[in-house]
mmCIF file of C-alpha atoms in Angstrom:
data_model
loop_
_atom_site.group_PDB
_atom_site.id
_atom_site.type_symbol
_atom_site.label_atom_id
_atom_site.label_comp_id
_atom_site.label_asym_id
_atom_site.label_seq_id
_atom_site.Cartn_x
_atom_site.Cartn_y
_atom_site.Cartn_z
ATOM 1 C CA MET A 963 20.925 -4.277 41.675
ATOM 2 C CA LYS A 964 17.991 -5.015 39.497
ATOM 3 C CA VAL A 965 17.378 -1.280 38.864
ATOM 4 C CA ILE A 966 21.100 -1.035 37.478
ATOM 5 C CA TYR A 967 20.704 -4.176 35.451
ATOM 6 C CA ILE A 968 17.248 -2.881 33.754
ATOM 7 C CA LEU A 969 19.092 0.486 33.223
ATOM 8 C CA LEU A 970 22.136 -1.025 31.710
ATOM 9 C CA GLN A 971 20.301 -3.364 29.455
ATOM 10 C CA LEU A 972 17.843 -0.230 28.455
ATOM 11 C CA ILE A 973 20.977 1.361 27.246
ATOM 12 C CA ALA A 974 22.167 -1.906 25.470
ATOM 13 C CA ILE A 975 18.545 -1.747 23.593
ATOM 14 C CA THR A 976 18.776 1.739 22.741
ATOM 15 C CA GLY A 977 22.369 1.109 21.241
ATOM 16 C CA PHE A 978 20.896 -1.433 18.892
ATOM 17 C CA TYR A 979 17.825 1.065 17.700
ATOM 18 C CA LEU A 980 20.686 3.673 17.077
ATOM 19 C CA LEU A 981 23.043 1.369 15.144
ATOM 20 C CA GLY A 982 19.715 0.760 13.242
ATOM 21 C CA GLU A 983 18.847 3.985 12.523
ATOM 22 C CA ALA A 984 22.195 5.242 11.727
ATOM 23 C CA LEU A 985 22.538 2.048 8.897
ATOM 24 C CA GLN A 986 19.252 3.154 7.532
ATOM 25 C CA ASP A 987 20.624 6.496 7.127
ATOM 26 C CA PHE A 988 23.975 5.786 5.597
ATOM 27 C CA PHE A 989 22.633 3.071 3.401
ATOM 28 C CA ASN A 990 18.991 4.384 2.626
ATOM 29 C CA ILE A 991 17.257 1.435 3.630
ATOM 30 C CA PRO A 992 13.512 1.219 3.014
ATOM 31 C CA LEU A 993 12.674 -0.073 6.468
ATOM 32 C CA PRO A 994 12.357 1.841 9.739
ATOM 33 C CA GLY A 995 15.614 2.183 11.535
ATOM 34 C CA SER A 996 13.656 0.199 14.629
ATOM 35 C CA ILE A 997 13.230 -2.820 12.715
ATOM 36 C CA ILE A 998 16.506 -2.852 11.448
ATOM 37 C CA GLY A 999 17.799 -2.908 15.192
ATOM 38 C CA PHE A 1000 15.368 -5.402 15.748
ATOM 39 C CA LEU A 1001 16.744 -7.948 12.906
ATOM 40 C CA LEU A 1002 20.375 -7.067 14.328
ATOM 41 C CA LEU A 1003 19.392 -7.835 18.134
ATOM 42 C CA PHE A 1004 17.760 -10.868 16.584
ATOM 43 C CA VAL A 1005 20.357 -12.586 14.857
ATOM 44 C CA ALA A 1006 23.121 -11.365 17.469
ATOM 45 C CA LEU A 1007 20.691 -13.699 19.892
ATOM 46 C CA LEU A 1008 20.495 -16.540 17.359
ATOM 47 C CA LEU A 1009 24.316 -16.521 16.633
ATOM 48 C CA LYS A 1010 25.313 -16.232 20.293
ATOM 49 C CA ILE A 1011 26.964 -13.195 19.821
ATOM 50 C CA TYR A 1012 24.885 -11.413 22.511
ATOM 51 C CA PRO A 1013 23.533 -13.347 25.216
ATOM 52 C CA LEU A 1014 19.882 -13.302 26.314
ATOM 53 C CA GLU A 1015 20.943 -12.513 29.653
ATOM 54 C CA TRP A 1016 22.302 -9.319 29.048
ATOM 55 C CA ILE A 1017 19.084 -8.028 27.524
ATOM 56 C CA ASP A 1018 16.205 -9.877 28.852
ATOM 57 C CA SER A 1019 15.056 -8.005 31.806
ATOM 58 C CA GLY A 1020 15.485 -4.908 29.920
ATOM 59 C CA ALA A 1021 13.205 -5.916 27.192
ATOM 60 C CA HIS A 1022 10.875 -6.948 29.450
ATOM 61 C CA PHE A 1023 10.582 -3.831 31.202
ATOM 62 C CA LEU A 1024 10.162 -1.994 27.726
ATOM 63 C CA LEU A 1025 7.586 -4.276 26.322
ATOM 64 C CA ALA A 1026 5.558 -4.073 29.956
ATOM 65 C CA PHE A 1027 4.833 -0.770 29.352
ATOM 66 C CA LEU A 1028 4.497 -0.679 25.359
ATOM 67 C CA SER A 1029 1.321 0.647 25.422
ATOM 68 C CA LEU A 1030 2.156 3.933 27.473
ATOM 69 C CA PHE A 1031 4.982 4.634 24.554
ATOM 70 C CA PHE A 1032 2.404 5.290 21.955
ATOM 71 C CA ILE A 1033 -0.552 6.717 23.903
ATOM 72 C CA PRO A 1034 1.176 10.743 23.219
ATOM 73 C CA ALA A 1035 0.819 9.357 19.483
ATOM 74 C CA THR A 1036 -2.787 8.366 19.505
ATOM 75 C CA VAL A 1037 -3.907 11.691 21.581
ATOM 76 C CA GLY A 1038 -3.040 13.060 18.268
ATOM 77 C CA ILE A 1039 -6.684 12.280 17.216
ATOM 78 C CA VAL A 1040 -8.019 15.480 18.890
ATOM 79 C CA GLU A 1041 -6.518 17.229 15.543
ATOM 80 C CA TYR A 1042 -8.776 14.870 13.250
ATOM 81 C CA GLY A 1043 -12.383 14.916 14.530
ATOM 82 C CA GLU A 1044 -14.087 16.754 11.914
ATOM 83 C CA LEU A 1045 -12.691 13.644 9.395
ATOM 84 C CA PHE A 1046 -14.583 11.024 11.417
ATOM 85 C CA SER A 1047 -17.914 13.409 11.460
ATOM 86 C CA GLY A 1048 -17.548 13.182 7.688
ATOM 87 C CA LYS A 1049 -16.981 10.763 4.791
ATOM 88 C CA GLY A 1050 -14.124 9.214 7.345
ATOM 89 C CA ILE A 1051 -16.402 7.574 9.086
ATOM 90 C CA LEU A 1052 -16.621 4.621 6.223
ATOM 91 C CA LEU A 1053 -12.695 4.103 6.865
ATOM 92 C CA ILE A 1054 -13.894 2.231 9.780
ATOM 93 C CA PRO A 1055 -15.673 -0.573 8.010
ATOM 94 C CA ILE A 1056 -13.315 -0.760 5.751
ATOM 95 C CA VAL A 1057 -10.747 -1.312 8.257
ATOM 96 C CA MET A 1058 -12.531 -4.018 9.593
ATOM 97 C CA ALA A 1059 -13.624 -5.746 6.548
ATOM 98 C CA SER A 1060 -9.774 -5.432 5.574
ATOM 99 C CA THR A 1061 -8.987 -7.168 8.905
ATOM 100 C CA PHE A 1062 -11.360 -10.071 8.236
ATOM 101 C CA LEU A 1063 -9.810 -10.439 4.921
ATOM 102 C CA ALA A 1064 -6.406 -10.588 6.366
ATOM 103 C CA MET A 1065 -7.427 -13.226 8.933
ATOM 104 C CA ALA A 1066 -9.131 -15.409 6.788
ATOM 105 C CA ALA A 1067 -6.256 -15.405 4.530
ATOM 106 C CA SER A 1068 -3.464 -15.953 6.986
ATOM 107 C CA GLY A 1069 -5.306 -18.559 9.046
ATOM 108 C CA TRP A 1070 -6.349 -20.862 5.739
ATOM 109 C CA VAL A 1071 -2.926 -20.572 4.078
ATOM 110 C CA SER A 1072 -0.989 -21.580 7.519
ATOM 111 C CA GLN A 1073 -3.431 -24.266 8.420
ATOM 112 C CA PHE A 1074 -3.236 -25.945 4.940
ATOM 113 C CA ALA A 1075 0.508 -25.437 4.944
ATOM 114 C CA ALA A 1076 0.939 -27.178 7.983
ATOM 115 C CA LYS A 1077 -1.683 -29.844 7.253
ATOM 116 C CA ALA A 1078 0.372 -30.427 3.932
ATOM 117 C CA SER A 1079 3.687 -30.372 5.489
ATOM 118 C CA ALA A 1080 2.444 -32.987 8.424
ATOM 119 C CA GLU A 1081 1.141 -35.500 5.653
ATOM 120 C CA ARG A 1082 4.443 -35.095 3.755
ATOM 121 C CA LYS A 1083 6.195 -35.948 7.077
ATOM 122 C CA GLU A 1084 3.890 -38.669 7.444
ATOM 123 C CA ARG A 1085 4.378 -40.363 4.091
ATOM 124 C CA SER A 1086 8.397 -40.427 4.073
ATOM 125 C CA MET B 611 13.165 19.537 23.183
ATOM 126 C CA GLU B 612 12.588 22.164 25.366
ATOM 127 C CA PHE B 613 12.259 21.693 29.278
ATOM 128 C CA THR B 614 9.295 23.544 30.629
ATOM 129 C CA LEU B 615 6.844 23.642 33.293
ATOM 130 C CA ALA B 616 4.057 22.370 31.212
ATOM 131 C CA ALA B 617 6.133 19.494 29.020
ATOM 132 C CA VAL B 618 6.823 17.920 32.757
ATOM 133 C CA PHE B 619 3.134 18.484 33.509
ATOM 134 C CA PHE B 620 1.808 16.836 30.473
ATOM 135 C CA ALA B 621 4.493 13.908 30.650
ATOM 136 C CA VAL B 622 3.520 13.461 34.275
ATOM 137 C CA LEU B 623 -0.101 13.511 33.489
ATOM 138 C CA THR B 624 0.157 10.937 30.561
ATOM 139 C CA VAL B 625 2.026 8.380 32.739
ATOM 140 C CA ALA B 626 -0.789 8.991 35.723
ATOM 141 C CA VAL B 627 -3.578 8.468 33.274
ATOM 142 C CA TYR B 628 -1.985 5.343 32.013
ATOM 143 C CA LEU B 629 -1.181 3.644 35.354
ATOM 144 C CA LEU B 630 -4.824 4.494 36.323
ATOM 145 C CA THR B 631 -6.600 2.867 33.257
ATOM 146 C CA ASN B 632 -4.113 0.272 33.683
ATOM 147 C CA PHE B 633 -4.855 -0.460 37.128
ATOM 148 C CA MET B 634 -8.732 -0.253 36.170
ATOM 149 C CA TYR B 635 -8.605 -2.781 33.430
ATOM 150 C CA LEU B 636 -6.355 -5.313 35.520
ATOM 151 C CA ARG B 637 -8.884 -5.314 37.909
ATOM 152 C CA TYR B 638 -12.202 -5.160 36.037
ATOM 153 C CA ARG B 639 -11.150 -6.924 32.803
ATOM 154 C CA LYS B 640 -13.318 -4.998 30.638
ATOM 155 C CA THR B 641 -12.444 -4.657 26.769
ATOM 156 C CA LEU B 642 -13.624 -1.163 26.811
ATOM 157 C CA LEU B 643 -11.323 -0.133 29.398
ATOM 158 C CA ASN B 644 -8.350 -1.055 27.142
ATOM 159 C CA PRO B 645 -5.851 0.938 28.749
ATOM 160 C CA VAL B 646 -4.645 2.828 25.097
ATOM 161 C CA LEU B 647 -8.377 3.290 24.486
ATOM 162 C CA ALA B 648 -9.298 4.620 27.953
ATOM 163 C CA SER B 649 -6.038 6.897 28.418
ATOM 164 C CA THR B 650 -6.483 8.237 24.607
ATOM 165 C CA ALA B 651 -10.203 9.175 25.647
ATOM 166 C CA ILE B 652 -9.420 10.783 29.011
ATOM 167 C CA LEU B 653 -6.105 12.792 27.360
ATOM 168 C CA SER B 654 -8.305 14.035 24.435
ATOM 169 C CA SER B 655 -10.907 15.384 26.573
ATOM 170 C CA ILE B 656 -8.456 17.220 28.787
ATOM 171 C CA LEU B 657 -7.083 18.788 25.635
ATOM 172 C CA VAL B 658 -10.855 19.628 24.223
ATOM 173 C CA LEU B 659 -11.912 20.849 27.271
ATOM 174 C CA GLY B 660 -8.878 22.827 28.473
ATOM 175 C CA ASN B 661 -8.328 24.143 24.642
ATOM 176 C CA ILE B 662 -4.683 22.973 25.154
ATOM 177 C CA PRO B 663 -3.155 22.698 21.571
ATOM 178 C CA TYR B 664 -1.893 19.298 20.997
ATOM 179 C CA ASP B 665 1.650 20.906 20.118
ATOM 180 C CA THR B 666 1.765 21.889 23.872
ATOM 181 C CA TYR B 667 0.681 18.597 25.058
ATOM 182 C CA MET B 668 3.282 16.827 22.760
ATOM 183 C CA GLU B 669 6.147 19.082 24.615
ATOM 184 C CA GLY B 670 6.045 16.432 27.137
ATOM 185 C CA GLY B 671 4.211 13.768 25.449
ATOM 186 C CA SER B 672 7.059 13.563 22.952
ATOM 187 C CA TRP B 673 9.089 12.607 25.770
ATOM 188 C CA ILE B 674 7.150 9.475 26.117
ATOM 189 C CA GLY B 675 7.346 8.624 22.491
ATOM 190 C CA THR B 676 10.866 8.801 22.343
ATOM 191 C CA PHE B 677 10.944 5.243 24.269
ATOM 192 C CA LEU B 678 9.024 3.439 20.831
ATOM 193 C CA GLY B 679 11.751 3.012 18.869
ATOM 194 C CA PRO B 680 13.744 0.721 21.496
ATOM 195 C CA ALA B 681 10.812 -0.998 22.511
ATOM 196 C CA VAL B 682 10.188 -2.215 18.788
ATOM 197 C CA VAL B 683 13.890 -3.191 19.218
ATOM 198 C CA ALA B 684 12.878 -5.161 22.282
ATOM 199 C CA LEU B 685 10.395 -7.424 20.284
ATOM 200 C CA ALA B 686 13.444 -9.663 19.253
ATOM 201 C CA ILE B 687 13.253 -10.854 22.703
ATOM 202 C CA PRO B 688 10.009 -12.608 22.615
ATOM 203 C CA LEU B 689 10.790 -13.879 18.979
ATOM 204 C CA TYR B 690 14.015 -15.296 19.880
ATOM 205 C CA LYS B 691 12.489 -17.455 22.783
ATOM 206 C CA GLN B 692 9.850 -18.882 20.281
ATOM 207 C CA LYS B 693 12.661 -19.746 17.587
ATOM 208 C CA ASP B 694 12.206 -23.500 18.213
ATOM 209 C CA LEU B 695 8.623 -23.054 17.435
ATOM 210 C CA LEU B 696 9.232 -20.867 14.625
ATOM 211 C CA PHE B 697 11.791 -22.968 12.827
ATOM 212 C CA ALA B 698 10.130 -26.358 13.335
ATOM 213 C CA ASN B 699 7.108 -24.520 11.400
ATOM 214 C CA LEU B 700 8.636 -22.142 9.248
ATOM 215 C CA LEU B 701 6.666 -22.586 6.020
ATOM 216 C CA PRO B 702 3.405 -22.541 7.470
ATOM 217 C CA ILE B 703 4.117 -19.383 9.315
ATOM 218 C CA ILE B 704 6.065 -17.546 7.053
ATOM 219 C CA SER B 705 3.398 -18.199 3.826
ATOM 220 C CA GLY B 706 0.456 -17.544 6.252
ATOM 221 C CA ILE B 707 1.917 -14.275 7.469
ATOM 222 C CA ALA B 708 3.149 -13.143 4.241
ATOM 223 C CA THR B 709 -0.485 -13.814 2.654
ATOM 224 C CA GLY B 710 -2.242 -12.178 5.480
ATOM 225 C CA VAL B 711 -0.154 -9.043 5.274
ATOM 226 C CA ALA B 712 -0.357 -8.937 1.485
ATOM 227 C CA VAL B 713 -3.975 -9.659 1.357
ATOM 228 C CA GLY B 714 -4.588 -6.996 4.230
ATOM 229 C CA MET B 715 -2.661 -4.189 2.606
ATOM 230 C CA ALA B 716 -3.956 -4.843 -0.812
ATOM 231 C CA SER B 717 -7.656 -4.937 0.292
ATOM 232 C CA GLY B 718 -7.136 -1.828 2.586
ATOM 233 C CA ILE B 719 -6.075 0.061 -0.679
ATOM 234 C CA LEU B 720 -8.588 -1.072 -2.492
ATOM 235 C CA PHE B 721 -11.447 -0.415 -0.373
ATOM 236 C CA THR B 722 -9.991 3.050 0.296
ATOM 237 C CA GLN B 723 -9.677 3.765 -3.355
ATOM 238 C CA LEU B 724 -12.997 2.607 -4.287
ATOM 239 C CA PHE B 725 -14.445 5.256 -2.046
ATOM 240 C CA ARG B 726 -12.035 8.057 -3.305
ATOM 241 C CA PHE B 727 -9.998 8.584 -0.467
ATOM 242 C CA SER B 728 -6.872 10.753 -0.687
ATOM 243 C CA GLU B 729 -3.552 9.357 -1.149
ATOM 244 C CA GLU B 730 -2.515 10.501 2.313
ATOM 245 C CA LEU B 731 -5.569 8.447 3.997
ATOM 246 C CA ILE B 732 -4.879 5.426 1.828
ATOM 247 C CA LEU B 733 -1.204 5.347 3.126
ATOM 248 C CA THR B 734 -2.571 5.929 6.808
ATOM 249 C CA VAL B 735 -5.134 2.884 6.601
ATOM 250 C CA LEU B 736 -2.398 0.765 4.852
ATOM 251 C CA PRO B 737 -0.334 -0.474 7.843
ATOM 252 C CA LYS B 738 -3.190 -1.039 9.987
ATOM 253 C CA SER B 739 -2.458 -4.662 10.755
ATOM 254 C CA LEU B 740 1.061 -4.029 12.400
ATOM 255 C CA THR B 741 1.686 -3.543 16.012
ATOM 256 C CA THR B 742 1.221 0.186 16.551
ATOM 257 C CA PRO B 743 4.714 1.577 17.057
ATOM 258 C CA VAL B 744 5.566 -0.018 13.854
ATOM 259 C CA ALA B 745 2.574 0.777 11.759
ATOM 260 C CA MET B 746 3.130 4.646 12.964
ATOM 261 C CA GLN B 747 6.406 4.487 11.626
ATOM 262 C CA VAL B 748 5.502 2.851 8.369
ATOM 263 C CA ALA B 749 2.894 5.469 7.948
ATOM 264 C CA SER B 750 5.054 8.245 8.577
ATOM 265 C CA ASN B 751 7.647 7.100 6.124
ATOM 266 C CA LEU B 752 5.045 6.390 3.485
ATOM 267 C CA GLY B 753 3.822 9.973 3.683
ATOM 268 C CA GLY B 754 0.469 8.979 5.707
ATOM 269 C CA ILE B 755 -0.627 10.374 9.287
ATOM 270 C CA PRO B 756 1.074 8.344 12.478
ATOM 271 C CA SER B 757 -1.989 9.650 14.857
ATOM 272 C CA LEU B 758 -4.391 8.405 12.486
ATOM 273 C CA ALA B 759 -2.851 4.997 11.359
ATOM 274 C CA ALA B 760 -2.510 4.448 15.394
ATOM 275 C CA VAL B 761 -6.477 4.781 15.585
ATOM 276 C CA PHE B 762 -7.031 2.326 12.494
ATOM 277 C CA VAL B 763 -4.598 -0.192 14.532
ATOM 278 C CA MET B 764 -6.983 -0.009 17.284
ATOM 279 C CA VAL B 765 -9.710 -0.598 15.246
ATOM 280 C CA ALA B 766 -8.208 -3.466 13.275
ATOM 281 C CA GLY B 767 -6.959 -4.735 16.985
ATOM 282 C CA PHE B 768 -10.687 -4.533 18.440
ATOM 283 C CA THR B 769 -12.084 -6.333 15.420
ATOM 284 C CA GLY B 770 -9.990 -9.089 15.800
ATOM 285 C CA TYR B 771 -10.456 -9.449 19.426
ATOM 286 C CA ILE B 772 -14.211 -8.987 19.414
ATOM 287 C CA ILE B 773 -15.238 -11.101 16.387
ATOM 288 C CA GLY B 774 -12.034 -12.937 15.843
ATOM 289 C CA PRO B 775 -13.021 -16.384 17.521
ATOM 290 C CA VAL B 776 -16.860 -16.382 16.006
ATOM 291 C CA PHE B 777 -15.241 -15.562 12.708
ATOM 292 C CA LEU B 778 -12.506 -18.310 12.824
ATOM 293 C CA LYS B 779 -15.146 -20.820 13.803
ATOM 294 C CA TRP B 780 -17.235 -20.382 10.767
ATOM 295 C CA LEU B 781 -14.010 -20.185 8.456
ATOM 296 C CA HIS B 782 -13.337 -23.653 10.334
ATOM 297 C CA ILE B 783 -9.804 -22.424 10.780
ATOM 298 C CA ASP B 784 -9.459 -24.571 14.012
ATOM 299 C CA SER B 785 -5.808 -25.799 14.237
ATOM 300 C CA ALA B 786 -3.507 -23.905 16.911
ATOM 301 C CA ILE B 787 -1.254 -22.619 14.163
ATOM 302 C CA GLY B 788 -4.338 -21.465 11.899
ATOM 303 C CA ARG B 789 -5.996 -19.864 14.981
ATOM 304 C CA GLY B 790 -2.430 -18.136 16.253
ATOM 305 C CA ILE B 791 -1.268 -17.105 12.922
ATOM 306 C CA ALA B 792 -4.834 -15.461 12.048
ATOM 307 C CA LEU B 793 -5.518 -13.457 15.293
ATOM 308 C CA GLY B 794 -1.499 -12.219 15.291
ATOM 309 C CA THR B 795 -1.303 -11.170 11.482
ATOM 310 C CA SER B 796 -4.424 -9.443 11.074
ATOM 311 C CA ALA B 797 -5.163 -8.103 14.791
ATOM 312 C CA HIS B 798 -1.406 -8.307 16.320
ATOM 313 C CA GLY B 799 -1.385 -7.532 20.458
ATOM 314 C CA MET B 800 -5.367 -7.440 20.674
ATOM 315 C CA GLY B 801 -5.370 -10.516 18.637
ATOM 316 C CA THR B 802 -2.516 -12.523 20.876
ATOM 317 C CA ALA B 803 -4.415 -11.221 23.940
ATOM 318 C CA ARG B 804 -7.642 -13.282 22.261
ATOM 319 C CA ALA B 805 -5.208 -16.068 21.430
ATOM 320 C CA PHE B 806 -4.119 -16.386 25.071
ATOM 321 C CA GLU B 807 -7.760 -17.534 25.687
ATOM 322 C CA TYR B 808 -7.218 -20.790 23.365
ATOM 323 C CA GLY B 809 -4.108 -21.792 24.808
ATOM 324 C CA GLN B 810 -0.254 -21.634 24.824
ATOM 325 C CA GLN B 811 0.251 -22.916 21.571
ATOM 326 C CA GLU B 812 -2.375 -20.487 19.932
ATOM 327 C CA THR B 813 -0.626 -17.502 22.213
ATOM 328 C CA SER B 814 2.995 -18.373 21.109
ATOM 329 C CA MET B 815 2.045 -18.622 17.429
ATOM 330 C CA SER B 816 -0.086 -15.362 17.631
ATOM 331 C CA SER B 817 2.904 -13.393 19.223
ATOM 332 C CA VAL B 818 5.311 -14.707 16.494
ATOM 333 C CA ALA B 819 2.825 -13.532 13.843
ATOM 334 C CA MET B 820 2.307 -10.310 15.501
ATOM 335 C CA THR B 821 6.304 -9.398 15.323
ATOM 336 C CA LEU B 822 7.112 -11.301 11.758
ATOM 337 C CA SER B 823 4.114 -9.426 10.335
ATOM 338 C CA ALA B 824 5.453 -6.310 11.686
ATOM 339 C CA VAL B 825 8.895 -7.304 9.908
ATOM 340 C CA LEU B 826 7.396 -7.990 6.777
ATOM 341 C CA GLY B 827 4.661 -5.259 6.781
ATOM 342 C CA ALA B 828 7.537 -2.643 7.034
ATOM 343 C CA LEU B 829 9.080 -4.313 4.211
ATOM 344 C CA LEU B 830 5.948 -4.658 2.039
ATOM 345 C CA GLY B 831 4.573 -1.097 2.726
ATOM 346 C CA PRO B 832 6.470 0.608 0.547
ATOM 347 C CA VAL B 833 6.012 -1.821 -2.129
ATOM 348 C CA ALA B 834 2.356 -1.705 -1.855
ATOM 349 C CA ALA B 835 2.811 2.173 -1.738
ATOM 350 C CA TRP B 836 5.082 2.451 -5.037
ATOM 351 C CA LEU B 837 2.150 0.094 -6.496
ATOM 352 C CA LEU B 838 -0.756 2.338 -5.557
ATOM 353 C CA LEU B 839 1.120 5.389 -6.946
ATOM 354 C CA LEU B 840 1.692 3.849 -10.489
#
């Protein structure tokens, strides 16, 4: 029985995805169709148009295997071997440095904003 | 999509290698055994050693890749389950993530331009802080190389995972919200795996940050690319 539930829910999730793709295509939205589908599903859940129980197991199944789904793409690295034997190797420290900056910026801003709003609540 | 014996073989091989590496990872818990890293290494070696073109592999590999789109949609469920936490801390969460995504993209563009990399490579590095499926989609929409983008996403993830906690301590980022948002925004799923070691609150914050930064990054990516091309 569980298998049928998951299968039906996978179809529902794919439906949201295809709807996102169709909207993207039709209105030329500069966002990936999958992100539009994600937003549609999130809003549908918030507004209680679509009940969580009708999608929960299917989503759990997909997310459990999420890393499997992008392995075929990462294997594509075989076509770019020579890039990393030259100047391209510099891209690795660049990505690391940029990751630190993003971490520092997001951590500081969110921590500072959280403290500021907590103090505001205390005063009022 | 052609239904050939080779395609079936490569699809089954990919799943088998993934299940094997996943099993090893769960058993030994070593970062370097990360299933994506290990599976990619094994499958790439098979292709190189067997002299098999990537296109032949992808006849079957692309079947597995078709699940990526729906999997991104499924990310709405964990976010929905964290909605109370999200709405209670909306301002610090959104401001932190937006700043982090913007700084990550801007610094990525700046550094790659400094070393005079091609536009294609700049656009490939651009989405590195986003979760892999979204980063690949953003890279391909902008004119970058999706499979290379996935590699940079992994580099960012490992950076956050391995050095994140030391770095956060050094920066005096010591609150649950600061740690979670920092790890999830800069290092997506790998950062979230690390946040798990701090506790429940950090994990929730990090997974919210991972999801929302993917959405914001998908929105900001075209803007950043447009600014780059000015």
